[in-house]
Amino acid sequence: MTASAFDQNERLHGLDGLRGAALLLGVVLHATLSFFPSQIWIVGDDQTSVWASGLFFVIHLFRMVSFFLIAGLFGHMMLKRRGAVGFLKNRLVRIAAPLAVFWGPVMAGIVAVLVWNASLHGLTAADAPPPPTYDWTNIPLTHLWFLWVLLWFYAALVIGGAVVTRLDRAGRLGRGLDRLAGGLIGPWGPLVLGAPLALALWFEPNWIAFFGIPTPDAGLIPEASALVGFGLAFGMGVLLDRRRDLLARIAGWTPVYLGLALGAGTTALMLSGGPTPVLTPMTDPAAKAMTAAAFGVATYASMFAVVGLALRFWSGHSAVRRYLADASYWIYIVHLPLVMAAQVVVQDWALAWPVKLALVVVGVSAVCLASYELMVRHGFMGRWLNGRRTPWRRARVSVPVAAE
């Protein structure tokens, strides 16, 4: 695979497919939660397994950092093409507006499932604890937190781009950034990127190691470790859009990244307590430092590994992958209450947990895809969430869906 395969005017089918896969894996990720060995979720199934929590660990390790890398690459591409004003208008329509519109219905659906599950266990309103008092420090963003964090990064991208344009008229800083990007591609890249993340995790006062980068799903100010971990991935995506030739180098290093991710990921899992989640923060400074270092390397090695795999094996056009990539945004938005409802339905069934997991994932995915096809894809909501769909004959020079 050559650098010319990733020309600025070529649609990056591999990354488009990975973007969709990362969002769709959210269904699997959340579906595993009810099968954890120790109950951490609203729904606790009567069938549990360390394999379920292990599957969660693997997906959680690479999923969101990979998405943020892709978002950074496509976001920088759009900023160049549309300018700051056009970029901000698009992101307000495609990211901020869905967050504002869908947060309420999603939250209502989650609360409805919570009440339903409680009633099935014989609990009434009198048994419920007093409702919490919410403010900007603890408002529950649910799984839609990533839209909120994306807005932070998009604002930083616009501001940073304006500062660089104004101060770097000779282009020296830009050339330095390009050299930095080139220097980060190789087996040493995850170590360099992982160092700041490890430091941020070490300073995180209530870090539960099993979950890696803390999910900033409560409050309007994300945790510093989340901003560092996801911000580095987003920034790497920006640099890769400036140096598309480096995508071929990532694809070439894929086997090494896979080996590094496997070794560091296994180490991180064992140091964090194994596949049975330890739900208390790490307190021993030395153990915490070693665990944070392993997570730092494993996070970015796995990110580069899945990006390389996507570039190597999904580089061609696929109507199925394109369709799923288009549908993934809608599925991401609506899936969580549906997953929880399906977990409630199957929680007492006398079936093995892998069968229940498959039923939840397939059932929820089918409902989401049907609603996308019948209610979203061909109408206003499809144009709102995915932008104007482009026929294949013009796709070679189209802006990827993630950037429209």
Coordinates of C-alpha atoms in Angstrom, one line a residue, residues 44-256:
G44 CA -27.6 -7.5 36.6
D45 CA -28.1 -10.7 34.6
D46 CA -28.2 -14.1 36.4
Q47 CA -25.5 -15.3 34.0
T48 CA -22.1 -13.8 34.5
S49 CA -18.6 -14.4 33.2
V50 CA -15.1 -12.9 33.3
W51 CA -15.1 -13.3 29.5
A52 CA -17.8 -10.7 29.3
S53 CA -15.8 -8.2 31.3
G54 CA -12.7 -9.2 29.3
L55 CA -14.5 -8.4 26.0
F56 CA -15.5 -5.0 27.5
F57 CA -11.9 -4.3 28.4
V58 CA -10.6 -5.0 24.9
I59 CA -13.2 -2.9 23.1
H60 CA -13.0 -0.1 25.6
L61 CA -9.2 0.0 25.2
F62 CA -9.2 1.1 21.6
R63 CA -12.7 2.2 20.6
M64 CA -12.9 5.8 21.6
V65 CA -9.3 6.8 21.0
S66 CA -9.6 5.4 17.5
F67 CA -12.8 7.4 16.9
F68 CA -11.2 10.6 18.2
L69 CA -8.2 10.1 15.8
I70 CA -10.6 9.7 12.9
A71 CA -12.6 12.8 14.0
G72 CA -9.4 14.8 14.2
L73 CA -8.3 13.8 10.7
F74 CA -11.7 14.4 9.1
G75 CA -12.3 17.6 11.2
H76 CA -9.0 19.1 10.0
M77 CA -9.9 18.2 6.4
M78 CA -13.2 19.9 6.7
L79 CA -11.7 23.0 8.3
K80 CA -9.3 23.4 5.3
R81 CA -12.1 23.0 2.8
R82 CA -14.8 25.1 4.4
G83 CA -12.9 27.6 6.5
A84 CA -13.6 28.4 10.1
V85 CA -17.1 29.8 9.7
G86 CA -18.3 27.0 7.5
F87 CA -16.7 24.4 9.8
L88 CA -18.3 25.8 12.9
K89 CA -21.8 26.0 11.3
N90 CA -21.5 22.4 10.2
R91 CA -20.4 21.2 13.6
L92 CA -23.1 23.1 15.4
V93 CA -25.7 21.4 13.1
R94 CA -24.2 17.9 13.0
I95 CA -22.8 17.6 16.6
A96 CA -24.2 20.3 19.0
A97 CA -27.8 20.1 17.7
P98 CA -28.2 16.3 18.0
L99 CA -26.7 16.5 21.5
A100 CA -29.3 19.2 22.5
V101 CA -32.2 17.4 20.8
F102 CA -31.6 13.8 21.8
W103 CA -30.2 14.1 25.3
G104 CA -33.6 14.6 26.9
P105 CA -35.4 11.6 25.1
V106 CA -32.3 9.3 25.7
M107 CA -32.3 10.3 29.4
A108 CA -36.0 9.7 29.7
G109 CA -35.6 6.3 28.1
I110 CA -32.9 5.3 30.5
V111 CA -35.0 6.4 33.5
A112 CA -38.0 4.5 32.2
V113 CA -36.0 1.3 31.9
L114 CA -34.6 1.9 35.4
V115 CA -38.1 2.2 36.9
W116 CA -39.3 -0.8 34.9
N117 CA -36.5 -3.0 36.1
A118 CA -37.0 -1.8 39.7
S119 CA -40.7 -2.7 39.5
L120 CA -39.8 -6.2 38.3
H121 CA -37.8 -6.7 41.4
G122 CA -40.6 -5.6 43.7
L123 CA -39.3 -2.1 44.4
T124 CA -41.7 0.9 44.6
A125 CA -41.2 4.6 44.6
A126 CA -41.0 4.5 48.4
D127 CA -37.9 2.3 48.1
A128 CA -36.1 4.7 45.8
P129 CA -33.4 7.1 47.2
P130 CA -34.0 10.8 47.0
P131 CA -33.3 12.1 43.5
P132 CA -29.8 13.8 43.2
T133 CA -29.4 17.5 42.7
Y134 CA -27.8 18.2 39.3
D135 CA -25.7 21.1 38.3
W136 CA -23.0 21.8 35.7
T137 CA -20.5 19.6 37.7
N138 CA -22.5 16.4 37.7
I139 CA -25.1 16.6 34.9
P140 CA -25.4 13.1 33.4
L141 CA -24.3 13.3 29.8
T142 CA -24.9 9.5 29.3
H143 CA -23.2 8.0 26.3
L144 CA -23.6 11.3 24.5
W145 CA -20.6 12.6 26.4
F146 CA -18.5 12.1 23.3
L147 CA -20.4 14.7 21.3
W148 CA -19.8 17.2 24.1
V149 CA -16.1 16.4 24.2
L150 CA -15.9 16.6 20.4
L151 CA -17.2 20.2 20.6
W152 CA -14.3 21.0 23.0
F153 CA -11.8 19.6 20.5
Y154 CA -13.4 21.3 17.5
A155 CA -13.2 24.6 19.3
A156 CA -9.5 24.0 20.1
L157 CA -8.9 23.0 16.5
V158 CA -10.4 26.3 15.1
I159 CA -8.6 28.5 17.7
G160 CA -5.3 26.6 17.3
G161 CA -5.5 26.8 13.5
A162 CA -6.2 30.6 13.7
V163 CA -3.2 31.1 16.0
V164 CA -0.9 29.0 13.8
T165 CA -2.0 30.9 10.7
R166 CA -1.4 34.2 12.3
L167 CA 1.9 33.5 13.9
D168 CA 3.5 31.0 11.5
R169 CA 3.5 32.9 8.2
A170 CA 6.9 31.5 7.3
G171 CA 5.6 27.9 7.8
R172 CA 8.3 26.8 10.2
L173 CA 5.9 25.6 12.9
G174 CA 3.8 23.7 10.3
R175 CA 7.0 22.0 9.1
G176 CA 7.9 21.2 12.6
L177 CA 4.5 19.6 13.2
D178 CA 4.9 17.5 10.1
R179 CA 8.2 16.3 11.3
L180 CA 6.7 15.5 14.7
A181 CA 4.0 13.5 13.0
G182 CA 6.5 11.5 11.1
G183 CA 8.6 10.8 14.2
L184 CA 5.6 9.4 16.0
I185 CA 4.9 6.6 13.5
G186 CA 6.6 3.5 14.6
P187 CA 6.7 1.2 17.6
W188 CA 8.0 4.1 19.7
G189 CA 4.9 6.2 19.0
P190 CA 2.7 4.5 21.6
L191 CA 5.4 5.0 24.2
V192 CA 5.8 8.7 23.4
L193 CA 2.0 9.3 23.3
G194 CA 1.4 7.0 26.3
A195 CA 3.7 9.0 28.6
P196 CA 1.5 12.0 29.0
L197 CA -1.6 9.8 29.4
A198 CA 0.2 7.7 32.0
L199 CA 1.1 10.8 34.0
A200 CA -2.5 12.1 33.8
L201 CA -3.9 8.8 34.9
W202 CA -1.4 8.7 37.8
F203 CA -2.6 12.1 39.0
E204 CA -6.3 11.1 38.7
P205 CA -7.3 10.9 42.3
N206 CA -10.1 8.3 41.9
W207 CA -8.9 6.3 39.0
I208 CA -10.4 2.9 38.7
A209 CA -7.8 1.2 36.5
F210 CA -9.9 -1.4 34.8
F211 CA -11.8 1.2 32.8
G212 CA -8.6 2.9 31.5
I213 CA -9.3 6.5 30.4
P214 CA -12.1 7.7 32.7
T215 CA -15.4 8.2 30.7
P216 CA -16.3 11.9 31.1
D217 CA -20.0 11.2 31.2
A218 CA -20.9 13.4 34.2
G219 CA -20.4 17.2 34.3
L220 CA -19.6 19.8 31.7
I221 CA -15.9 19.9 32.5
P222 CA -14.2 16.6 31.4
E223 CA -11.6 15.0 33.6
A224 CA -8.0 16.1 32.8
S225 CA -7.0 12.5 32.0
A226 CA -9.9 12.2 29.5
L227 CA -8.9 15.5 27.8
V228 CA -5.3 14.3 27.6
G229 CA -6.0 10.8 26.4
F230 CA -8.7 11.6 23.8
G231 CA -7.0 15.0 23.0
L232 CA -3.8 13.3 22.0
A233 CA -5.7 10.9 19.7
F234 CA -7.6 13.8 18.1
G235 CA -4.4 15.8 17.7
M236 CA -2.7 12.8 16.1
G237 CA -5.6 12.7 13.6
V238 CA -5.1 16.4 12.7
L239 CA -1.4 15.7 12.1
L240 CA -2.2 12.7 9.9
D241 CA -4.4 14.8 7.7
R242 CA -1.4 17.1 7.1
R243 CA 0.7 14.0 6.4
R244 CA -1.5 11.5 4.5
D245 CA 1.6 9.7 3.4
L246 CA 2.0 8.5 7.0
L247 CA -1.1 6.4 6.7
A248 CA 0.8 3.9 4.6
R249 CA 3.5 3.7 7.2
I250 CA 0.9 3.0 9.9
A251 CA -0.5 0.2 7.8
G252 CA 3.0 -1.2 7.4
W253 CA 3.7 -1.2 11.1
T254 CA 0.3 -3.0 11.9
P255 CA 1.8 -6.4 13.0
V256 CA 4.2 -4.6 15.4

